[in-house]
Short mmCIF file of C-alpha atoms in Angstrom, two decimals:
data_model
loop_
_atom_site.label_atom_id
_atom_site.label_comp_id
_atom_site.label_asym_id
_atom_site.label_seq_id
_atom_site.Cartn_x
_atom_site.Cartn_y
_atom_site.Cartn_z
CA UNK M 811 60.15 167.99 127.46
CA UNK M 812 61.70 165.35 125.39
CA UNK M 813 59.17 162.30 124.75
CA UNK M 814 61.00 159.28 125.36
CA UNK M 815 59.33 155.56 125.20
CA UNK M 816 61.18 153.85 128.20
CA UNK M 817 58.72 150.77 127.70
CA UNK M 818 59.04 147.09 125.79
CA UNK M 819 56.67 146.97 122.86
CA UNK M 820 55.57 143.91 120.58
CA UNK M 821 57.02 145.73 118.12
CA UNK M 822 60.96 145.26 119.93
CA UNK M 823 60.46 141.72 119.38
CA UNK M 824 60.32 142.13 115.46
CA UNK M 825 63.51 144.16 116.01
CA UNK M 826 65.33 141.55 117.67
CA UNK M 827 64.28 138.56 114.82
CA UNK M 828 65.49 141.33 112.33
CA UNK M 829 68.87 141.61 113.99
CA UNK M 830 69.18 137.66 114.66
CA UNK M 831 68.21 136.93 111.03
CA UNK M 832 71.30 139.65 110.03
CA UNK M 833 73.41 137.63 112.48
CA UNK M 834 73.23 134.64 110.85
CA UNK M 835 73.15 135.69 107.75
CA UNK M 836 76.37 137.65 108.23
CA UNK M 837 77.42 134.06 109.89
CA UNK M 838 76.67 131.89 107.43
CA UNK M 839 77.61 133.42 104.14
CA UNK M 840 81.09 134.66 105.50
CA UNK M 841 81.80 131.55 106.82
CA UNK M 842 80.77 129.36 103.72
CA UNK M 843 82.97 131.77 101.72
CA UNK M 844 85.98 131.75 104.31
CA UNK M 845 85.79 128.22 104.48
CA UNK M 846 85.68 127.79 100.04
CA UNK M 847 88.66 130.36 100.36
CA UNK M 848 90.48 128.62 103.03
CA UNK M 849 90.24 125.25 100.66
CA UNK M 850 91.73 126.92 98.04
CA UNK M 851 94.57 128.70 100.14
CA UNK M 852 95.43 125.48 101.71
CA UNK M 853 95.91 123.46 98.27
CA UNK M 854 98.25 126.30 97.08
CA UNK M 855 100.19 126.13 100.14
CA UNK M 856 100.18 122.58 100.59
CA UNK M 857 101.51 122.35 97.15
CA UNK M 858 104.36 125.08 97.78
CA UNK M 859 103.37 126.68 94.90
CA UNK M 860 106.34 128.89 94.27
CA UNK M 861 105.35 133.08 94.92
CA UNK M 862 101.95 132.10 95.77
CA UNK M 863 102.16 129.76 98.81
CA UNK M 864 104.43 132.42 99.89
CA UNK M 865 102.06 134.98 99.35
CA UNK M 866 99.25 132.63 101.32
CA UNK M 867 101.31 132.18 104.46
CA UNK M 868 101.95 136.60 104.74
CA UNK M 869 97.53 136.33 104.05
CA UNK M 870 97.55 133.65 107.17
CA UNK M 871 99.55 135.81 109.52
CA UNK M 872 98.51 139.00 109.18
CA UNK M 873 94.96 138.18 109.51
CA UNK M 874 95.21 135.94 111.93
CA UNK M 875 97.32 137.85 114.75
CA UNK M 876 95.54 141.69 114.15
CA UNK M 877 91.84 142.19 115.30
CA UNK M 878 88.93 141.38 113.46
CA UNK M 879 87.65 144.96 114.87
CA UNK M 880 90.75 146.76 113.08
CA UNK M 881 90.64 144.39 109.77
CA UNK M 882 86.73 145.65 109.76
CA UNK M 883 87.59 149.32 110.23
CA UNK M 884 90.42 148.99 107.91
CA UNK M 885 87.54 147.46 105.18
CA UNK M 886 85.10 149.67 106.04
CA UNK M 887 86.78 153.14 106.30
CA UNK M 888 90.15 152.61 104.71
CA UNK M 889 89.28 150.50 101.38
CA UNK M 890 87.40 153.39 99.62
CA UNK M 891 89.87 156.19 100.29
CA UNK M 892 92.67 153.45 98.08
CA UNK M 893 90.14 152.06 96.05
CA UNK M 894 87.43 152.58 93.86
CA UNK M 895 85.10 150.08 95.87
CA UNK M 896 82.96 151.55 98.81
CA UNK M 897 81.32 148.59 100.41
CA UNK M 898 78.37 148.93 102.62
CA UNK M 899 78.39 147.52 105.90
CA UNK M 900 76.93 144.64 105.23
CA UNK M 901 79.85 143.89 102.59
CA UNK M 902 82.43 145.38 104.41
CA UNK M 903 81.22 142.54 107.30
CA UNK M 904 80.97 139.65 104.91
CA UNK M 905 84.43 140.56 103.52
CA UNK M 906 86.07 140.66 106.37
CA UNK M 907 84.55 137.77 108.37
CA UNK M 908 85.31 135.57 105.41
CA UNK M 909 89.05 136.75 104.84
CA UNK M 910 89.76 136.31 108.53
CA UNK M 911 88.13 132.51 108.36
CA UNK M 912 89.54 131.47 105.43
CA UNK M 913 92.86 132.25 107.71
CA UNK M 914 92.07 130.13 110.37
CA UNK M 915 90.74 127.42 108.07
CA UNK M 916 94.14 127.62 105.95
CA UNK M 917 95.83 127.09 109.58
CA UNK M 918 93.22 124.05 110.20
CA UNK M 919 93.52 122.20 107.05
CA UNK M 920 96.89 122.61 106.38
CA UNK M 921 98.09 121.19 109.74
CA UNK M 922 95.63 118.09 108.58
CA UNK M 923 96.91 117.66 105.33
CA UNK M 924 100.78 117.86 106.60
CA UNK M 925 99.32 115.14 109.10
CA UNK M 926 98.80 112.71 106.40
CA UNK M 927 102.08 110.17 106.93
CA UNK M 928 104.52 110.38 103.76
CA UNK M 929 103.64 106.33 103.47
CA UNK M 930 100.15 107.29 101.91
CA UNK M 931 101.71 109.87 99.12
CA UNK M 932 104.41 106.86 98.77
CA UNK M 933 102.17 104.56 98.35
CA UNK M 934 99.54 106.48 96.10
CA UNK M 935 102.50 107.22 93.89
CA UNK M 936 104.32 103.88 93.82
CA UNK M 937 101.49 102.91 91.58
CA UNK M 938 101.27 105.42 89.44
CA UNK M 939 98.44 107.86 90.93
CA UNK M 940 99.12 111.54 89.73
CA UNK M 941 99.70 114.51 92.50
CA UNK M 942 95.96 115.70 91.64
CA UNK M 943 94.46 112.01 92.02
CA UNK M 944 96.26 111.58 95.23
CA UNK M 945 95.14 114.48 96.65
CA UNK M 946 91.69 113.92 95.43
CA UNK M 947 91.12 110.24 96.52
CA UNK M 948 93.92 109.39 99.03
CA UNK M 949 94.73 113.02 101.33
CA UNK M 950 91.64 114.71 101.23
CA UNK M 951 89.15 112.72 102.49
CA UNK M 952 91.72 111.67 105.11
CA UNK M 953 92.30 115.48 105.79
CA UNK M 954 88.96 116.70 105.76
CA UNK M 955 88.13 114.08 108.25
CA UNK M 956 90.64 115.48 110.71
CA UNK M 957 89.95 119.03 109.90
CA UNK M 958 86.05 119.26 110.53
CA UNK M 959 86.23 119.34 114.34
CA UNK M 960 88.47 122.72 114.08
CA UNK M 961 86.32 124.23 111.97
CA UNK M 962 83.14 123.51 113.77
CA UNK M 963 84.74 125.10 116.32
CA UNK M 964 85.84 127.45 114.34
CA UNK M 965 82.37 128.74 112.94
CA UNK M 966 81.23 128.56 116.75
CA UNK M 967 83.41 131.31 117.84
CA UNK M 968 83.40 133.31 114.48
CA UNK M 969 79.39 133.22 115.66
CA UNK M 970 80.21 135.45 118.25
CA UNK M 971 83.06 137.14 116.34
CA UNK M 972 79.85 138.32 114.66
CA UNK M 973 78.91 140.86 116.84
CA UNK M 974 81.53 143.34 116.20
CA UNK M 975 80.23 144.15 112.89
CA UNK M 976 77.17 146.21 114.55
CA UNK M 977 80.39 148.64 115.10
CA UNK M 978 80.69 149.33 111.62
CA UNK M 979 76.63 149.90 111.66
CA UNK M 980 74.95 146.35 110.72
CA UNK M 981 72.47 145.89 112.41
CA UNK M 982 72.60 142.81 113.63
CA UNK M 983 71.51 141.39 116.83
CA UNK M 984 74.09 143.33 118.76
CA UNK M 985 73.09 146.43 116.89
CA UNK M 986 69.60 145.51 117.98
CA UNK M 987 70.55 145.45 121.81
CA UNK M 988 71.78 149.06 121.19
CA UNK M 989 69.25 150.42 119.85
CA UNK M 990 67.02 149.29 122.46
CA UNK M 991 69.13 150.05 125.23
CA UNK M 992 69.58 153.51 124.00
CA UNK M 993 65.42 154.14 124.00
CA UNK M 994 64.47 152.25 127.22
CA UNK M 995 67.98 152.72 129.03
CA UNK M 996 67.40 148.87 130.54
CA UNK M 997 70.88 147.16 129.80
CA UNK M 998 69.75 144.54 132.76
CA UNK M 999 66.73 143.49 130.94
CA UNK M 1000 68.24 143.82 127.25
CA UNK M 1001 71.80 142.69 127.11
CA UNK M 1002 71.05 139.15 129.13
CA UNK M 1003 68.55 138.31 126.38
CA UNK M 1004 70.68 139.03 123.55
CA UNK M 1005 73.57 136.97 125.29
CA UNK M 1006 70.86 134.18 126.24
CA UNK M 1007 70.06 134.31 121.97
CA UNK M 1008 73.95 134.12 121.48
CA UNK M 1009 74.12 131.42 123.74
CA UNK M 1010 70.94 129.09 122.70
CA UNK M 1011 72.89 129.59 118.76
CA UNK M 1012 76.14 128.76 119.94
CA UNK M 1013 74.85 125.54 122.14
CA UNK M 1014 73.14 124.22 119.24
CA UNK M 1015 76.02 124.34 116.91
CA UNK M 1016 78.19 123.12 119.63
CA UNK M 1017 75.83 120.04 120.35
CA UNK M 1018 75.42 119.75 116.55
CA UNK M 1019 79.48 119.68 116.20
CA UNK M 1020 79.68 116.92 118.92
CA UNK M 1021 77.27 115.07 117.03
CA UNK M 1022 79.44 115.20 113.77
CA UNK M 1023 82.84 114.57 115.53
CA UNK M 1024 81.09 111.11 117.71
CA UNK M 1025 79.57 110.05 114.39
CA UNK M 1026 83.46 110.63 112.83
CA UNK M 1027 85.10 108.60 115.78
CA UNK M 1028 82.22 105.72 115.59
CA UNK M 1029 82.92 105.15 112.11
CA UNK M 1030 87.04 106.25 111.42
CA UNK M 1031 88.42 103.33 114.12
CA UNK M 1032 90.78 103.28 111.18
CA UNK M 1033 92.40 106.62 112.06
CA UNK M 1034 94.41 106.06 114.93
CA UNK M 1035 95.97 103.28 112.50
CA UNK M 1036 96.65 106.20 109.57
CA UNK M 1037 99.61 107.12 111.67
CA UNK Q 51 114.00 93.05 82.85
CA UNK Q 52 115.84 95.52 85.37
CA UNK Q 53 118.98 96.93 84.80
CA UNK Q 54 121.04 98.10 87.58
CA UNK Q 55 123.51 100.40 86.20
CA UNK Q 56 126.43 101.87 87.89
CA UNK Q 57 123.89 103.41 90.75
CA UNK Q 58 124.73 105.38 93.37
CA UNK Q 59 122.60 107.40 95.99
CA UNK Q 60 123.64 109.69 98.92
CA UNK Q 61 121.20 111.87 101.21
CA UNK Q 62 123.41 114.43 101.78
CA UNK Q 63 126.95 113.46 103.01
CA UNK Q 64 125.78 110.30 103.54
CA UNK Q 65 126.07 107.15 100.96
CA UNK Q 66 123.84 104.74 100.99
CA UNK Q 67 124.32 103.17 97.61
CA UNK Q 68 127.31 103.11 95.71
CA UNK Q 69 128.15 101.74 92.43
CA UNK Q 70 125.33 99.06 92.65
CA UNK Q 71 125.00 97.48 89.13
CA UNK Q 72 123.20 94.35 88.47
CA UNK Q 73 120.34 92.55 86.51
CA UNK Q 74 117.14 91.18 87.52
CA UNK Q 75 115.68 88.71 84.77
CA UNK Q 76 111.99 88.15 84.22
CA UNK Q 77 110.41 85.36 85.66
CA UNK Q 78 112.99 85.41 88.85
CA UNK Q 79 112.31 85.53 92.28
CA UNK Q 80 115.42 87.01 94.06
CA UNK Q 81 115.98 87.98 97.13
CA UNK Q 82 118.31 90.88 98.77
CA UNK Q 83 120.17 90.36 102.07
CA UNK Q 84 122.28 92.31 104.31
CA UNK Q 85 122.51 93.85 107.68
CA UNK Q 86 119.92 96.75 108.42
CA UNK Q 87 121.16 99.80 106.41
CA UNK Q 88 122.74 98.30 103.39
CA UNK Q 89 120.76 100.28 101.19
CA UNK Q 90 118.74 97.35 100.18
CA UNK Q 91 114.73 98.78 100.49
CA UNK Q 92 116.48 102.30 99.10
CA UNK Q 93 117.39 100.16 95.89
CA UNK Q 94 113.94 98.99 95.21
CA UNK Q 95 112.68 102.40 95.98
CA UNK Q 96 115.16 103.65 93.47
CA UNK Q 97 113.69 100.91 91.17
CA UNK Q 98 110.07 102.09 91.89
CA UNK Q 99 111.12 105.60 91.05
CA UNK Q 100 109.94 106.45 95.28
CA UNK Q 101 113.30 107.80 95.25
CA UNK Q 102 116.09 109.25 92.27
CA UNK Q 103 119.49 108.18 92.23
CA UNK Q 104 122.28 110.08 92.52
CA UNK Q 105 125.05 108.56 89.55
CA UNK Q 106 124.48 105.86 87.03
CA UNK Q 107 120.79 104.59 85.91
CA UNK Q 108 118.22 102.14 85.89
CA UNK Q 109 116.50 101.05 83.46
CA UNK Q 110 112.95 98.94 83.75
CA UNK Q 111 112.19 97.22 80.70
CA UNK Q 112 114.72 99.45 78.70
CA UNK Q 113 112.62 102.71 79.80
CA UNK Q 114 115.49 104.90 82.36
CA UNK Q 115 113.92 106.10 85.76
CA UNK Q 116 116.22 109.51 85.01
CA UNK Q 117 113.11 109.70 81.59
CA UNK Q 118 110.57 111.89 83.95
CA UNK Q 119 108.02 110.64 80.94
CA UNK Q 120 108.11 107.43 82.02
CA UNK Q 121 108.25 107.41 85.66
CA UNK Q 122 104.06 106.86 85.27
CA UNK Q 123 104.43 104.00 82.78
CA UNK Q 124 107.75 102.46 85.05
CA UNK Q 125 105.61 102.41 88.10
CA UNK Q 126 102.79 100.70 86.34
CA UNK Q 127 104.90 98.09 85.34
CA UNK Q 128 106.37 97.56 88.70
CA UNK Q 129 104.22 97.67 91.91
CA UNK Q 130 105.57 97.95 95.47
CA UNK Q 131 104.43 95.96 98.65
CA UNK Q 132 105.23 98.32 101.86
CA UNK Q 133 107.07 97.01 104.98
CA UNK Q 134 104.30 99.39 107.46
CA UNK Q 135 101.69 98.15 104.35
CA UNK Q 136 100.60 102.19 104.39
CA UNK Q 137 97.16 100.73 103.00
CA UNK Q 138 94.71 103.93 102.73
CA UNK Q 139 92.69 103.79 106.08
CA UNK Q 140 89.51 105.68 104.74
CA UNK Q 141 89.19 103.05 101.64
CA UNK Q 142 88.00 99.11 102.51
CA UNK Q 143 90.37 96.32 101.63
CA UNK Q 144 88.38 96.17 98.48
CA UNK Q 145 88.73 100.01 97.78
CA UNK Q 146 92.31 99.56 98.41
CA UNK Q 147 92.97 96.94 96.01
CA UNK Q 148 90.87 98.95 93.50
CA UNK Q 149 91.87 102.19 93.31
CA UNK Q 150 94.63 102.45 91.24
CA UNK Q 151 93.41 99.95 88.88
CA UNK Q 152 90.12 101.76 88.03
CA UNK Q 153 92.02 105.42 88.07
CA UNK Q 154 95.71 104.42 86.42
CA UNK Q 155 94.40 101.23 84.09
CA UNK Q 156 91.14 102.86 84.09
CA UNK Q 157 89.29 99.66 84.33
CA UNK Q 158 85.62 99.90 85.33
CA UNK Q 159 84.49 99.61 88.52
CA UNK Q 160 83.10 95.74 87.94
CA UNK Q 161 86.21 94.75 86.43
CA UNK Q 162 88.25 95.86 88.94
CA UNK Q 163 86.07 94.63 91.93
CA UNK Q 164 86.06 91.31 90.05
CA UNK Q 165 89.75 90.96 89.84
CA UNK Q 166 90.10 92.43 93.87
CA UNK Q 167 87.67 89.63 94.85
CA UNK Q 168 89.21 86.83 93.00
CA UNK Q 169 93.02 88.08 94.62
CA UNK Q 170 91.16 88.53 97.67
CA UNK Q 171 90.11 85.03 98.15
CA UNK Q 172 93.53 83.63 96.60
CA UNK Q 173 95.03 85.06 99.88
CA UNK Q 174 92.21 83.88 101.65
CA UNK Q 175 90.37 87.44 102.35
CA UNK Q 176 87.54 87.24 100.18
CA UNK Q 177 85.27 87.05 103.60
CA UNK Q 178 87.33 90.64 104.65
CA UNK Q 179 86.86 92.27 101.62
CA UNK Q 180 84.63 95.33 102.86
CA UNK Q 181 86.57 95.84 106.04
CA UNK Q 182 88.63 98.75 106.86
CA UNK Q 183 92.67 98.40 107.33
CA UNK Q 184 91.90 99.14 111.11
CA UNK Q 185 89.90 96.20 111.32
CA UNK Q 186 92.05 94.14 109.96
CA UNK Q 187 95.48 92.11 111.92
CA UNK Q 188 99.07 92.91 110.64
CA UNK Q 189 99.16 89.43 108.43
CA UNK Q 190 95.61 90.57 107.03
CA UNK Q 191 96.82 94.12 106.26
CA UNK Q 192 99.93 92.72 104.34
CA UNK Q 193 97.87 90.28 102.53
CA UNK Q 194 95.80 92.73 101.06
CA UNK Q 195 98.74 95.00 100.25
CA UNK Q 196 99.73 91.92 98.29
CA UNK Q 197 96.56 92.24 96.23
CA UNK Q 198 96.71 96.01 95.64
CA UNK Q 199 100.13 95.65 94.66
CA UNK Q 200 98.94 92.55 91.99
CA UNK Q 201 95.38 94.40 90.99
CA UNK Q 202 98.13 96.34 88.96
CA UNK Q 203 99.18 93.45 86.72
CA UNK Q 204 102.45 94.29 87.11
CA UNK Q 205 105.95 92.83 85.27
CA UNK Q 206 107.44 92.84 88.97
CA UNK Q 207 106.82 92.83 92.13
CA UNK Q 208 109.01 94.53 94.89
CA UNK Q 209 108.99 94.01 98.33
CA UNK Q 210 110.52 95.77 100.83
CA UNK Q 211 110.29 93.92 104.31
CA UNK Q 212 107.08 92.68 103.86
CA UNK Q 213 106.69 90.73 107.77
CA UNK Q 214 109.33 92.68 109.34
CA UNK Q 215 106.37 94.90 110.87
CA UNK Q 216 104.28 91.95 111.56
CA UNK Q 217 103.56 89.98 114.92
CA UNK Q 218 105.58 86.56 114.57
CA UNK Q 219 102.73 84.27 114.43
CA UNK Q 220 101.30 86.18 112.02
CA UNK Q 221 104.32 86.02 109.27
CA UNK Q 222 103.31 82.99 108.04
CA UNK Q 223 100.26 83.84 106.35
CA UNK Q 224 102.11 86.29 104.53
CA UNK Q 225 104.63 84.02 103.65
CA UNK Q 226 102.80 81.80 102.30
CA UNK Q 227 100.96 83.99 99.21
CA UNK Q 228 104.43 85.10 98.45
CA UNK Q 229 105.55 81.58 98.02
CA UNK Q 230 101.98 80.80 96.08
CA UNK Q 231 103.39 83.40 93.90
CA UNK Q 232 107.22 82.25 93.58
CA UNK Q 233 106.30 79.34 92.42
CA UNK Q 234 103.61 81.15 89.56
CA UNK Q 235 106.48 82.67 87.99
CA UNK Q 236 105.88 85.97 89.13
CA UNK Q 237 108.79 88.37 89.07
CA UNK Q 238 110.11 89.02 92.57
CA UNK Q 239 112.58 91.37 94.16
CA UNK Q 240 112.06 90.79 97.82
CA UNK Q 241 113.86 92.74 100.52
CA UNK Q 242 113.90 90.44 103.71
CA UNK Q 243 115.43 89.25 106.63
CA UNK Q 244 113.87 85.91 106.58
CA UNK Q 245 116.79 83.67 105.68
CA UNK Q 246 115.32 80.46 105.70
CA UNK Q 247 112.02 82.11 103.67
CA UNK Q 248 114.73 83.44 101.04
CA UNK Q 249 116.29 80.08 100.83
CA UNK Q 250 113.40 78.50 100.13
CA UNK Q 251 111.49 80.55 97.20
CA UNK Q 252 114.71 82.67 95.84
CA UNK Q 253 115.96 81.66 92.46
CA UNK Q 254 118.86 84.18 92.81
CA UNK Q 255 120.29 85.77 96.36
CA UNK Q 256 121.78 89.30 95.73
CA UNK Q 257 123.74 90.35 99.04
CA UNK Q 258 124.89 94.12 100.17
CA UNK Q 259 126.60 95.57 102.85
CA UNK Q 260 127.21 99.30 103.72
CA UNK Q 261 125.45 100.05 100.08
CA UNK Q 262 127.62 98.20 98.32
CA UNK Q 263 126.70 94.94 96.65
CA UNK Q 264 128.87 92.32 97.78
CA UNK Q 265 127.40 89.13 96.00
CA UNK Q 266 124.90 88.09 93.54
CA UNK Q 267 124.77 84.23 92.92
CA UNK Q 268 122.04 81.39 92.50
CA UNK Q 269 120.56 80.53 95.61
CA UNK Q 270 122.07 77.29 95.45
CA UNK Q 271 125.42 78.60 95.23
CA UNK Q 272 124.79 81.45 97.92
CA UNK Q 273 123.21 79.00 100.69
CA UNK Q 274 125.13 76.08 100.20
CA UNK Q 275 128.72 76.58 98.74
CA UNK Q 276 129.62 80.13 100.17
CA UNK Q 277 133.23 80.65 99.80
CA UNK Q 278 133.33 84.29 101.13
CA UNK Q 279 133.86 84.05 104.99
CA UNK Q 280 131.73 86.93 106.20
CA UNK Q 281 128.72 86.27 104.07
CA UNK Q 282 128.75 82.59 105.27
CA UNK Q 283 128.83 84.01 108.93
CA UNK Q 284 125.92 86.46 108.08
CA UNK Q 285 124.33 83.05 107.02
CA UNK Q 286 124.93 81.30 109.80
CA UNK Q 287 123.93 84.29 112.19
CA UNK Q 288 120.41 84.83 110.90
CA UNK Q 289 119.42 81.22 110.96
CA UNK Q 290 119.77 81.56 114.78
#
């Protein structure tokens, strides 16, 4: 007869921390790299920079209308058969979380900075502010401004985006659930906590984001005016 | 001095300036009329390098606007007050007026704050210095795009509708500090539709029509001894 535990231990619980702690890990260090990237990509395609803003906008689309599930597999599985790089899962995850934000953040801060009314660029220019210092003192902070709320929401969603990577073996808090569910065969008892830990994460941040966009409004009564 | 040589400008099919040519002398205060669309704010943009002509040239202080090497140096010497102000909204007045001073002149900070606060309270601000634009009322916002157009030091001053986006009441105000200025010998190219405001601190009245520039006389000559029959009726229609 095959000895199978069916019951919770103490030990489960170090399990789960293990797989939250992957979570957010996974979470944060993709989406401080997508978000660095997405800068980057936006200031190239903001400044139609000939060839390569070109090249940003075919990076936008394709990664932002395909699955993050087939972008992983496609990491995962198809990157060492054309290259000489075979990434774990781990890196396969942080790769592909933070290509497909820096997408969405290209999409978010891009759609601020064309916001920004031609009378500011005029009017930075009229007296003799270069492209860079205009960007740097005038847009930006103006952009940024409108861009944070999108990409609070952003990193919210990506949180749960998250949980595909147990697919490609992470194991992350997902993977966790699994691997419990497979030994105790409980999925009524397991898979509510793991969405209740999903949920407490993603209410935080959410509460945290309000927080940041009230404190924006309280303080930018001057933004309606920008327009 | 500004040279206005042989200019024309067209978006497209469309004209808006053709074969302007004319000379603005230092120390002048002169004033461009015309019905809405006769090119006039496009030639002070042209002036201000905001926009490149088509034909001809123009040449600030001998440098040519068509000399991509000295666009920077032609729009230090001549600073632009906006008709919708488009002062940054992120920056206080005082960061407004002092932002292109301590990056372009790179003056220090202290200078530069000094010379805000002391244009600040010649236009009667000084109290408004750290507020935002969106605090501040139409004639206030113009006011201090006064300033951040003088922090600049520059040769001359252009502006293009300065209290046509203004409430009425507010005008005033604004006219006032351009007058203060007039009568400083500042250099002046002011786009406006304030006839009576022209008449009283323009040393020379240039007038266009359909992009064309139809007369430039003393204001003397222009207000009070107009012998061509439709600019006397333009006259006579915008006093009412």
């Amino acid at each position: 007869m095959i000895y199978q535990n069916l019951e919770f231990s103490i030990a489960d619980l170090y399990l789960l921390w293990r797989g939250l702690q992957w979570t957010l890990l996974v979470w944060s260090v993709s989406m401080a790299l997508g978000i660095g990237l997405g800068f980057v990509l936006s200031l190239i395609r903001h400044a139609r920079i000939p060839v390569l803003a070109q090249m940003v906008v075919v990076f936008v689309e394709t990664f932002r209308n395909s699955p993050l599930l087939v972008q992983l597999f496609l990491v995962f599985y198809g990157l060492p058969m054309v290259t000489p790089f075979a990434p774990g899962p781990a890196e396969a995850a942080i790769f592909t979380l933070s290509i497909n934000t820096a997408a969405f953040t290209v999409v978010n801060l891009v759609a601020a900075l064309d916001a920004i009314p031609r009378g500011q660029w005029q009017a930075a220019s009229s007296f003799g502010l270069s492209y860079r210092q205009t960007m740097l003192y005038v847009v930006l902070p103006q952009a940024i401004r409108t861009a944070i709320p999108p990409t609070m929401n952003l990193a919210i969603s990506q949180l749960q985006t998250t949980s595909l990577v147990s697919i490609i073996g992470v194991t992350d808090l997902t993977r966790s659930g699994l691997v419990l569910y497979t030994r105790t065969l409980k999925p009524f008892i397991i898979w509510p906590i793991i969405g209740l830990v999903y949920f407490i994460l993603a209410k935080v941040l959410s509460l945290l984001a309000a927080r940041v966009e009230r404190r924006l409004q309280a303080k930018n009564t001057w933004f309606e005016a920008a327009a | 001095m500004i040279e206005i040589d042989n200019v024309d400008k067209h978006y497209g099919n469309l004209q808006v300036l053709s074969a302007v040519s004319m000379q603005f002398q230092d120390g002048e205060v002169t004033a461009i009329l015309g019905p809405s669309g006769a090119g006039k704010s496009t030639l002070i943009r042209c002036i201000n390098c905001l926009e490149l002509i088509s034909q001809g040239d123009i040449r600030v202080d001998g440098m040519s606007v068509l000399d991509k090497h000295r666009t920077a140096e032609i729009q230090k010497r001549t600073s632009m007050v906006f008709q919708h102000f488009n002062l940054y909204p992120h920056l206080t007045a005082l960061g407004n007026i002092t932002l292109a001073p301590t990056k372009v002149l790179r003056q220090s900070r202290a200078q530069a704050e000094a010379k805000a606060m002391e244009l600040l309270k010649m236009v009667g601000l000084e109290n408004k210095a750290k507020r935002y634009p969106a605090e501040l009322s139409g004639g206030e916002q113009q006011r201090v795009g006064i300033c951040r157009a003088l922090a600049m030091n520059p040769r001359h001053l252009l502006l293009d509708e300065v209290t046509s986006a203004i409430d009425p009441e507010m005008t005033a105000e604004v006219l006032r500090v351009i007058e203060d200025l007039a009568g400083q010998g500042t250099t002046m190219i002011l786009v406006t539709h304030e006839i009576e405001f022209a008449r009283r601190v323009a040393d020379r009245v240039a007038f266009m029509e359909r992009g064309s520039l139809v007369a430039h006389q003393d204001a003397d000559t222009f207000f009070n001894r107009q012998s061509d029959e439709r600019i006397a009726r333009f006259i006579d229609k915008m006093k009412h």
